[in-house]
Amino acid sequence: MDVEALQRLTATVAAKLIASGDISSRDLVSACLARIIVRDGDVRAWAHVDPERALADACAADDWRRSGRMLGPLHGVPVGVKDIIDTSDYRTEYGSSAFQGRQPEKDAACVAALRSSGAVILGKTVTTEFATATPSVTRNPCHLEHSPGGSSAGSAAAVADFMVPIALGTQTAGSVIRPASFCGTYGFKPSYGLIPRTGVLPYAPSLDTIGVLARSIDDLALVCDVVQGFDSNDPASNGKRRAPLSPTAAMQWPLAPRFAFVKGPQWKGADSIMRDAFAELAETLGADVVDVDIDLIVETGLAAAQVVQAYERTQSFDPFLQRFAGQISTRLASDIELGRCVTESDYRRACDATGSMRAALDPLFADHGTIMTAAAPGLAPRLAPRDLGTTGDPIFNALWTYLGLPAVTVPLLECDGLPLGVQLVGALYDDARLLRTARLLTERIAIGSVA
């Protein structure tokens, strides 16, 4: 298999080929490293890569396979890890000069699970400053003059540009779903608490969720099956046993999926090119899509999400501001100050509202199965010269993150040469069925250009 073919493998296919001996982990990792050498000077998706270490780990994976011992589900497959997630063999610097050179002593729980599955940690992907809104140096691989999205942009860009088949990201508002849309990959933010966050920098602990960037639905399910589980060190971790996602995600279904098309009050302010693309998609799906008005829930939920995020962001990062004032961006310093205006009672009220809002959405999921909406207000925004500007607006993502619901972006649309993702949202802990619905939708709709 030539180098380009290796670079374009999905993780699921690569794992099968490595297990059968048709390709080696060393060849796959070498192909990824070759792509990084050629492209990362422009894309700048990686914070830290150690080729010697990655190749040594790949060779060790190949030796293990040849020994005839049992293989894990990601054996020999390279993975990128967002640079707010601790790794014992790579620095984790949080996208900030204040933590330059920081070397964790142990892996985050999700990284430890990846290693146990046989995965090779290829390196650390670029994040924004503490995973907040200050843009990073990463560029959109589809068009270098456009934003790659939010704080998981390095992970999305690396996957989209064929530098690595899968990568971990995190989402506090929209930082998995939106970069996936902008860069043209699949992105999955599972139900809150499904993946343990031990060893991950806290931003807003009531919202923070580990997610996956990949090039197929099968890959999203495979990685989540590896890293999900209970961890008593994470207060959000749920001890209830969860079934694997992959069997249900791969299941055929005799009935076409149905969708509740939720636009929300923010739809009118979105880019017309995005609205036109979704109108065409809805027309293609016909009777399987029904417009549903939940504007009141959307407005109330978005306001509550902003309160929770602002309050907890200040709690998390004010100590950094006090200690490293000269190394904190003006944007983040301003956001920390804004959080001081949120009262304890307003914060508690916003936290307590999630249960009633989820209950209000239960009939919608019962009737329609899945919510369909935009992943972002439009295409990836153009970057101004010498100014990385904005990572985009999470207004189409923040509600679902606040409610802890699973969401997935599928790269179904393309406008003006740039990708545009379709976001699907499922009921809490209905992650497997959501991924199955996403797969069925991708099989039904061919990826192509929408005028």
Short mmCIF file of C-alpha atoms in Angstrom, two decimals:
data_model
loop_
_atom_site.label_atom_id
_atom_site.label_comp_id
_atom_site.label_asym_id
_atom_site.label_seq_id
_atom_site.Cartn_x
_atom_site.Cartn_y
_atom_site.Cartn_z
CA MET A 1 0.00 0.00 0.00
CA ASP A 2 1.45 3.38 -1.00
CA VAL A 3 1.99 6.26 1.44
CA GLU A 4 -1.05 8.28 0.33
CA ALA A 5 -3.33 5.27 0.71
CA LEU A 6 -2.00 4.68 4.22
CA GLN A 7 -2.59 8.31 5.15
CA ARG A 8 -6.23 8.10 4.06
CA LEU A 9 -7.13 4.98 6.04
CA THR A 10 -9.78 5.28 8.70
CA ALA A 11 -8.84 4.02 12.15
CA THR A 12 -11.27 1.10 11.90
CA VAL A 13 -9.81 -0.14 8.62
CA ALA A 14 -6.25 0.50 9.75
CA ALA A 15 -6.75 -1.54 12.94
CA LYS A 16 -8.06 -4.48 10.90
CA LEU A 17 -5.17 -4.30 8.42
CA ILE A 18 -2.60 -4.14 11.21
CA ALA A 19 -4.21 -7.06 13.04
CA SER A 20 -4.14 -9.17 9.86
CA GLY A 21 -0.53 -8.24 9.08
CA ASP A 22 -1.46 -6.60 5.77
CA ILE A 23 0.16 -3.36 6.94
CA SER A 24 2.45 -2.57 9.83
CA SER A 25 1.99 0.06 12.49
CA ARG A 26 5.43 1.39 11.58
CA ASP A 27 4.39 1.93 7.96
CA LEU A 28 1.20 3.71 9.03
CA VAL A 29 2.93 5.92 11.59
CA SER A 30 5.70 6.70 9.08
CA ALA A 31 3.08 7.75 6.53
CA CYS A 32 1.44 10.07 9.06
CA LEU A 33 4.79 11.59 10.01
CA ALA A 34 5.60 12.14 6.33
CA ARG A 35 2.34 14.04 5.91
CA ILE A 36 3.12 16.16 8.96
CA ILE A 37 6.52 17.08 7.53
CA VAL A 38 4.95 18.18 4.24
CA ARG A 39 1.91 20.01 5.56
CA ASP A 40 2.20 21.10 9.14
CA GLY A 41 4.37 24.08 8.37
CA ASP A 42 1.23 25.58 6.82
CA VAL A 43 -1.56 23.98 8.87
CA ARG A 44 0.20 24.08 12.26
CA ALA A 45 -2.01 21.43 13.83
CA TRP A 46 0.62 19.96 16.14
CA ALA A 47 2.07 21.34 19.37
CA HIS A 48 4.43 18.40 20.01
CA VAL A 49 5.47 15.45 17.85
CA ASP A 50 8.41 13.15 18.60
CA PRO A 51 8.99 10.99 15.50
CA GLU A 52 11.52 8.73 17.21
CA ARG A 53 9.18 7.97 20.10
CA ALA A 54 6.18 7.40 17.80
CA LEU A 55 8.16 5.06 15.55
CA ALA A 56 9.54 3.16 18.55
CA ASP A 57 6.00 2.68 19.88
CA ALA A 58 4.85 1.54 16.44
CA CYS A 59 7.68 -0.99 16.21
CA ALA A 60 6.78 -2.26 19.67
CA ALA A 61 3.17 -2.68 18.50
CA ASP A 62 4.37 -4.68 15.48
CA ASP A 63 6.55 -6.89 17.66
CA TRP A 64 3.59 -7.51 19.97
CA ARG A 65 1.42 -8.59 17.02
CA ARG A 66 4.08 -10.92 15.67
CA SER A 67 4.34 -12.55 19.10
CA GLY A 68 0.78 -13.79 18.71
CA ARG A 69 -0.53 -12.10 21.82
CA MET A 70 -4.02 -10.64 22.05
CA LEU A 71 -4.50 -7.27 20.33
CA GLY A 72 -6.58 -4.34 21.50
CA PRO A 73 -9.17 -2.68 19.25
CA LEU A 74 -6.81 0.18 18.27
CA HIS A 75 -3.60 -1.81 18.17
CA GLY A 76 -0.89 0.09 16.31
CA VAL A 77 -3.20 2.93 15.24
CA PRO A 78 -1.80 6.47 15.69
CA VAL A 79 -3.88 8.98 17.65
CA GLY A 80 -3.59 12.73 18.21
CA VAL A 81 -4.32 14.13 21.68
CA LYS A 82 -5.42 17.71 22.40
CA ASP A 83 -2.84 19.60 24.42
CA ILE A 84 -5.00 20.07 27.51
CA ILE A 85 -5.06 16.29 28.04
CA ASP A 86 -2.18 14.93 30.11
CA THR A 87 0.36 12.58 28.56
CA SER A 88 3.24 11.10 30.53
CA ASP A 89 5.62 11.13 27.56
CA TYR A 90 4.69 14.46 25.95
CA ARG A 91 4.51 17.91 27.46
CA THR A 92 1.00 19.25 28.11
CA GLU A 93 1.17 23.04 28.00
CA TYR A 94 -2.52 24.06 27.74
CA GLY A 95 -1.84 26.32 24.76
CA SER A 96 -0.25 28.89 27.07
CA SER A 97 3.29 30.20 27.57
CA ALA A 98 2.52 30.21 31.29
CA PHE A 99 2.80 26.41 31.29
CA GLN A 100 5.61 26.03 28.78
CA GLY A 101 7.60 22.89 29.53
CA ARG A 102 4.94 21.35 31.81
CA GLN A 103 5.45 17.58 31.87
CA PRO A 104 2.72 15.47 33.53
CA GLU A 105 3.80 12.48 35.57
CA LYS A 106 0.94 10.28 34.39
CA ASP A 107 -1.52 9.92 31.54
CA ALA A 108 -5.06 11.23 31.64
CA ALA A 109 -7.59 8.41 32.06
CA CYS A 110 -8.61 8.58 28.40
CA VAL A 111 -4.97 8.42 27.23
CA ALA A 112 -4.30 5.45 29.49
CA ALA A 113 -7.31 3.72 27.93
CA LEU A 114 -6.00 4.44 24.43
CA ARG A 115 -2.63 2.95 25.29
CA SER A 116 -4.31 -0.12 26.82
CA SER A 117 -6.12 -0.60 23.51
CA GLY A 118 -2.77 -0.66 21.69
CA ALA A 119 -2.95 2.83 20.20
CA VAL A 120 0.20 4.80 19.42
CA ILE A 121 0.14 8.39 20.70
CA LEU A 122 1.47 10.30 17.69
CA GLY A 123 1.67 13.65 19.49
CA LYS A 124 -0.18 16.59 21.00
CA THR A 125 -2.46 18.75 18.88
CA VAL A 126 -2.65 22.53 19.17
CA THR A 127 -5.32 24.03 21.41
CA THR A 128 -6.34 27.58 22.07
CA GLU A 129 -5.22 29.24 25.31
CA PHE A 130 -6.59 26.97 28.07
CA ALA A 131 -9.16 25.75 25.49
CA THR A 132 -10.91 29.14 25.59
CA ALA A 133 -11.89 31.55 22.80
CA THR A 134 -8.51 33.14 22.04
CA PRO A 135 -7.58 31.70 18.61
CA SER A 136 -4.59 29.40 18.17
CA VAL A 137 -2.03 29.34 15.36
CA THR A 138 -3.76 26.44 13.57
CA ARG A 139 -5.15 27.06 10.08
CA ASN A 140 -7.99 25.37 8.22
CA PRO A 141 -6.47 22.68 5.96
CA CYS A 142 -9.32 23.10 3.47
CA HIS A 143 -8.36 26.74 2.96
CA LEU A 144 -5.49 28.24 4.94
CA GLU A 145 -7.08 31.70 4.96
CA HIS A 146 -10.05 30.45 7.00
CA SER A 147 -10.50 29.54 10.66
CA PRO A 148 -10.29 25.86 11.68
CA GLY A 149 -12.75 26.48 14.53
CA GLY A 150 -12.49 26.40 18.30
CA SER A 151 -10.15 24.96 20.85
CA SER A 152 -10.00 21.45 19.32
CA ALA A 153 -8.96 22.95 15.98
CA GLY A 154 -5.57 21.22 16.03
CA SER A 155 -7.25 17.82 16.37
CA ALA A 156 -9.79 18.57 13.64
CA ALA A 157 -7.18 19.96 11.25
CA ALA A 158 -4.81 17.03 11.78
CA VAL A 159 -7.56 14.51 11.00
CA ALA A 160 -8.92 16.49 8.06
CA ASP A 161 -5.46 16.86 6.50
CA PHE A 162 -4.68 13.12 6.75
CA MET A 163 -1.93 13.57 9.34
CA VAL A 164 -3.61 11.15 11.75
CA PRO A 165 -6.79 9.04 11.44
CA ILE A 166 -8.30 10.01 14.82
CA ALA A 167 -7.77 12.59 17.55
CA LEU A 168 -9.22 13.50 20.93
CA GLY A 169 -10.72 16.93 21.54
CA THR A 170 -12.84 18.55 24.22
CA GLN A 171 -15.99 20.65 24.15
CA THR A 172 -17.27 23.19 26.67
CA ALA A 173 -19.54 25.02 24.22
CA GLY A 174 -18.83 23.96 20.62
CA SER A 175 -15.15 23.07 20.31
CA VAL A 176 -15.55 19.59 18.80
CA ILE A 177 -18.67 20.05 16.68
CA ARG A 178 -17.71 23.40 15.11
CA PRO A 179 -14.09 22.54 14.14
CA ALA A 180 -15.37 19.31 12.61
CA SER A 181 -17.83 21.33 10.52
CA PHE A 182 -15.23 23.89 9.44
CA CYS A 183 -12.57 21.30 8.57
CA GLY A 184 -14.83 18.65 7.01
CA THR A 185 -14.41 15.80 9.48
CA TYR A 186 -16.75 13.80 11.66
CA GLY A 187 -16.93 15.11 15.22
CA PHE A 188 -18.63 13.52 18.21
CA LYS A 189 -19.41 15.03 21.60
CA PRO A 190 -20.86 12.15 23.60
CA SER A 191 -23.24 12.39 26.54
CA TYR A 192 -21.85 14.29 29.50
CA GLY A 193 -19.90 11.99 31.80
CA LEU A 194 -19.56 9.11 29.33
CA ILE A 195 -15.78 9.59 29.01
CA PRO A 196 -13.81 10.27 32.22
CA ARG A 197 -12.01 13.64 32.34
CA THR A 198 -9.38 12.80 34.96
CA GLY A 199 -6.12 14.38 33.82
CA VAL A 200 -7.83 16.96 31.59
CA LEU A 201 -7.60 20.71 32.28
CA PRO A 202 -10.92 21.86 33.80
CA TYR A 203 -12.57 24.83 32.06
CA ALA A 204 -16.23 24.66 33.11
CA PRO A 205 -16.63 21.29 34.85
CA SER A 206 -20.44 21.26 34.52
CA LEU A 207 -19.99 21.39 30.73
CA ASP A 208 -16.57 19.96 29.84
CA THR A 209 -16.83 16.85 27.66
CA ILE A 210 -14.16 14.80 25.88
CA GLY A 211 -14.94 14.21 22.20
CA VAL A 212 -13.53 12.53 19.12
CA LEU A 213 -12.54 13.79 15.66
CA ALA A 214 -12.39 11.14 12.94
CA ARG A 215 -13.06 10.31 9.30
CA SER A 216 -15.92 7.86 9.77
CA ILE A 217 -18.84 7.07 12.07
CA ASP A 218 -17.31 3.66 12.76
CA ASP A 219 -14.19 5.39 14.07
CA LEU A 220 -16.19 7.62 16.42
CA ALA A 221 -17.90 4.59 17.95
CA LEU A 222 -14.68 2.57 18.14
CA VAL A 223 -12.74 5.27 19.98
CA CYS A 224 -15.60 6.00 22.38
CA ASP A 225 -15.88 2.31 23.21
CA VAL A 226 -12.19 2.33 24.12
CA VAL A 227 -12.21 5.46 26.31
CA GLN A 228 -15.67 5.40 27.91
CA GLY A 229 -16.11 4.07 31.43
CA PHE A 230 -16.47 4.93 35.09
CA ASP A 231 -13.81 6.87 36.98
CA SER A 232 -14.42 7.74 40.62
CA ASN A 233 -11.97 10.65 40.29
CA ASP A 234 -14.35 12.44 37.90
CA PRO A 235 -17.53 13.74 39.61
CA ALA A 236 -19.36 13.65 36.27
CA SER A 237 -18.55 10.00 35.65
CA ASN A 238 -21.64 7.82 35.83
CA GLY A 239 -21.24 4.41 37.45
CA LYS A 240 -24.09 2.92 35.42
CA ARG A 241 -22.75 0.36 32.97
CA ARG A 242 -23.02 1.50 29.35
CA ALA A 243 -23.22 -0.86 26.40
CA PRO A 244 -20.63 -0.58 23.61
CA LEU A 245 -21.60 1.89 20.89
CA SER A 246 -20.14 0.09 17.89
CA PRO A 247 -22.67 -2.77 17.48
CA THR A 248 -25.66 -0.42 17.45
CA ALA A 249 -23.88 2.23 15.37
CA ALA A 250 -23.16 -0.37 12.68
CA MET A 251 -26.68 -1.86 12.74
CA GLN A 252 -28.89 -1.71 9.67
CA TRP A 253 -32.41 -0.44 10.26
CA PRO A 254 -35.51 -1.10 8.15
CA LEU A 255 -36.94 2.39 8.68
CA ALA A 256 -35.45 5.65 7.45
CA PRO A 257 -34.41 7.94 10.31
CA ARG A 258 -36.69 10.84 11.16
CA PHE A 259 -35.52 14.27 12.18
CA ALA A 260 -36.86 17.22 14.10
CA PHE A 261 -35.42 20.22 12.26
CA VAL A 262 -34.61 22.73 15.00
CA LYS A 263 -33.59 26.14 13.73
CA GLY A 264 -33.97 28.30 16.82
CA PRO A 265 -34.16 32.07 17.01
CA GLN A 266 -30.51 32.32 15.93
CA TRP A 267 -31.36 30.93 12.47
CA LYS A 268 -32.33 34.31 11.02
CA GLY A 269 -28.91 35.73 11.84
CA ALA A 270 -27.02 32.84 10.29
CA ASP A 271 -25.33 33.01 6.89
CA SER A 272 -27.76 32.76 4.00
CA ILE A 273 -25.52 30.21 2.25
CA MET A 274 -25.88 27.90 5.25
CA ARG A 275 -29.66 28.38 5.42
CA ASP A 276 -29.98 27.64 1.70
CA ALA A 277 -27.90 24.48 2.03
CA PHE A 278 -30.06 23.18 4.87
CA ALA A 279 -33.23 24.02 2.94
CA GLU A 280 -31.97 21.85 0.09
CA LEU A 281 -31.04 19.06 2.50
CA ALA A 282 -34.50 19.18 4.11
CA GLU A 283 -36.11 19.05 0.67
CA THR A 284 -34.04 16.00 -0.20
CA LEU A 285 -35.08 14.21 2.99
CA GLY A 286 -38.74 15.10 2.41
CA ALA A 287 -41.27 13.82 4.90
CA ASP A 288 -38.52 12.45 7.16
CA VAL A 289 -37.79 16.02 8.32
CA VAL A 290 -40.29 18.06 10.34
CA ASP A 291 -39.72 21.65 11.43
CA VAL A 292 -40.06 21.88 15.22
CA ASP A 293 -40.24 25.16 17.12
CA ILE A 294 -38.53 25.03 20.52
CA ASP A 295 -37.38 28.64 20.45
CA LEU A 296 -38.22 29.25 24.10
CA ILE A 297 -36.09 26.30 25.23
CA VAL A 298 -33.27 27.39 22.94
CA GLU A 299 -33.28 30.98 24.20
CA THR A 300 -33.56 30.00 27.86
CA GLY A 301 -30.96 27.26 27.55
CA LEU A 302 -28.40 29.40 25.73
CA ALA A 303 -28.73 32.11 28.37
CA ALA A 304 -28.27 29.55 31.15
CA ALA A 305 -25.29 28.00 29.37
CA GLN A 306 -23.58 31.39 29.21
CA VAL A 307 -24.11 31.89 32.94
CA VAL A 308 -22.65 28.48 33.83
CA GLN A 309 -19.71 28.86 31.48
CA ALA A 310 -18.88 32.39 32.63
CA TYR A 311 -19.07 31.53 36.33
CA GLU A 312 -17.03 28.33 36.14
CA ARG A 313 -14.49 29.79 33.71
CA THR A 314 -13.69 32.45 36.30
CA GLN A 315 -13.44 29.86 39.07
CA SER A 316 -11.03 27.78 36.96
CA PHE A 317 -8.82 30.47 35.48
CA ASP A 318 -8.77 33.33 37.96
CA PRO A 319 -5.88 31.63 39.82
CA PHE A 320 -3.95 31.62 36.53
CA LEU A 321 -4.71 35.32 36.03
CA GLN A 322 -3.47 36.12 39.51
CA ARG A 323 -0.30 34.09 39.04
CA PHE A 324 0.53 34.71 35.37
CA ALA A 325 -1.12 38.05 34.61
CA GLY A 326 1.46 39.03 31.99
CA GLN A 327 1.01 35.74 30.10
CA ILE A 328 -2.79 35.71 29.94
CA SER A 329 -4.41 37.13 26.81
CA THR A 330 -6.44 40.31 27.02
CA ARG A 331 -9.47 38.39 25.76
CA LEU A 332 -9.32 35.75 28.46
CA ALA A 333 -8.60 38.32 31.18
CA SER A 334 -11.71 40.22 30.10
CA ASP A 335 -13.79 37.02 30.13
CA ILE A 336 -12.57 36.20 33.63
CA GLU A 337 -13.62 39.65 34.82
CA LEU A 338 -17.08 39.22 33.25
CA GLY A 339 -17.55 36.01 35.21
CA ARG A 340 -17.21 37.91 38.45
CA CYS A 341 -20.54 39.60 37.65
CA VAL A 342 -22.42 36.28 37.82
CA THR A 343 -23.99 35.80 41.23
CA GLU A 344 -23.98 32.50 43.07
CA SER A 345 -27.79 32.38 42.99
CA ASP A 346 -27.92 32.98 39.23
CA TYR A 347 -25.32 30.27 38.71
CA ARG A 348 -27.18 27.74 40.87
CA ARG A 349 -30.43 28.54 39.10
CA ALA A 350 -28.80 27.99 35.70
CA CYS A 351 -27.32 24.67 36.82
CA ASP A 352 -30.62 23.45 38.24
CA ALA A 353 -32.57 24.18 35.04
CA THR A 354 -31.06 21.36 32.99
CA GLY A 355 -33.40 18.66 34.30
CA SER A 356 -36.61 20.45 33.37
CA MET A 357 -35.26 21.36 29.93
CA ARG A 358 -34.25 17.78 29.18
CA ALA A 359 -37.71 16.64 30.29
CA ALA A 360 -39.30 19.20 27.96
CA LEU A 361 -37.36 17.68 25.05
CA ASP A 362 -38.29 14.07 25.82
CA PRO A 363 -41.53 14.14 23.73
CA LEU A 364 -39.57 15.54 20.79
CA PHE A 365 -37.09 12.67 20.89
CA ALA A 366 -39.94 10.17 21.35
CA ASP A 367 -41.76 11.49 18.28
CA HIS A 368 -38.84 12.20 15.96
CA GLY A 369 -35.83 10.33 17.28
CA THR A 370 -33.13 12.87 16.43
CA ILE A 371 -32.71 16.62 16.24
CA MET A 372 -31.13 18.00 13.09
CA THR A 373 -29.64 21.50 13.12
CA ALA A 374 -26.65 23.50 11.98
CA ALA A 375 -23.19 22.83 13.38
CA ALA A 376 -22.23 26.50 13.00
CA PRO A 377 -23.83 29.72 11.76
CA GLY A 378 -22.04 29.32 8.44
CA LEU A 379 -18.79 28.40 6.75
CA ALA A 380 -15.43 28.79 8.44
CA PRO A 381 -14.83 32.55 8.77
CA ARG A 382 -12.04 34.12 6.79
CA LEU A 383 -9.02 35.21 8.80
CA ALA A 384 -7.87 38.81 8.52
CA PRO A 385 -4.23 39.35 7.47
CA ARG A 386 -1.88 38.89 10.44
CA ASP A 387 -4.89 38.38 12.69
CA LEU A 388 -6.34 34.97 13.56
CA GLY A 389 -9.50 36.81 14.64
CA THR A 390 -12.27 34.43 15.68
CA THR A 391 -12.77 30.71 16.17
CA GLY A 392 -16.44 31.09 15.18
CA ASP A 393 -19.66 31.23 17.15
CA PRO A 394 -20.83 28.23 19.26
CA ILE A 395 -24.44 29.42 19.27
CA PHE A 396 -25.65 26.23 17.55
CA ASN A 397 -23.73 23.98 19.96
CA ALA A 398 -23.82 25.49 23.44
CA LEU A 399 -27.38 24.43 24.32
CA TRP A 400 -26.73 20.74 23.69
CA THR A 401 -23.47 20.88 25.64
CA TYR A 402 -25.24 22.59 28.53
CA LEU A 403 -27.89 19.86 28.55
CA GLY A 404 -25.24 17.13 28.32
CA LEU A 405 -26.83 15.62 25.20
CA PRO A 406 -24.81 13.70 22.62
CA ALA A 407 -24.13 15.53 19.35
CA VAL A 408 -22.37 14.56 16.15
CA THR A 409 -21.29 16.52 13.09
CA VAL A 410 -21.42 14.79 9.72
CA PRO A 411 -19.62 16.40 6.73
CA LEU A 412 -22.53 16.26 4.30
CA LEU A 413 -22.45 19.68 2.65
CA GLU A 414 -20.03 21.85 0.76
CA CYS A 415 -20.43 25.50 -0.19
CA ASP A 416 -18.00 27.72 -2.06
CA GLY A 417 -15.30 25.07 -1.75
CA LEU A 418 -15.58 24.85 2.04
CA PRO A 419 -17.16 22.04 4.09
CA LEU A 420 -20.32 22.56 6.10
CA GLY A 421 -21.36 20.04 8.73
CA VAL A 422 -24.82 18.88 9.72
CA GLN A 423 -25.28 18.52 13.47
CA LEU A 424 -27.44 15.73 14.86
CA VAL A 425 -28.44 15.63 18.54
CA GLY A 426 -29.81 12.68 20.50
CA ALA A 427 -31.37 12.02 23.88
CA LEU A 428 -29.14 11.68 26.93
CA TYR A 429 -27.14 8.41 26.87
CA ASP A 430 -28.68 7.49 23.50
CA ASP A 431 -25.25 7.87 21.91
CA ALA A 432 -25.25 4.58 20.02
CA ARG A 433 -28.56 5.22 18.27
CA LEU A 434 -27.43 8.75 17.43
CA LEU A 435 -24.34 7.39 15.69
CA ARG A 436 -26.45 4.80 13.86
CA THR A 437 -28.75 7.58 12.64
CA ALA A 438 -25.74 9.63 11.53
CA ARG A 439 -24.38 6.68 9.58
CA LEU A 440 -27.71 6.03 7.90
CA LEU A 441 -27.96 9.69 6.95
CA THR A 442 -24.49 9.71 5.41
CA GLU A 443 -25.37 6.62 3.40
CA ARG A 444 -28.49 8.32 2.11
CA ILE A 445 -26.98 11.70 1.24
CA ALA A 446 -23.98 11.85 -1.07
CA ILE A 447 -21.31 14.34 -0.06
CA GLY A 448 -21.30 17.06 -2.68
CA SER A 449 -21.51 20.73 -3.48
CA VAL A 450 -24.54 22.79 -2.58
CA ALA A 451 -24.88 26.05 -4.46
#
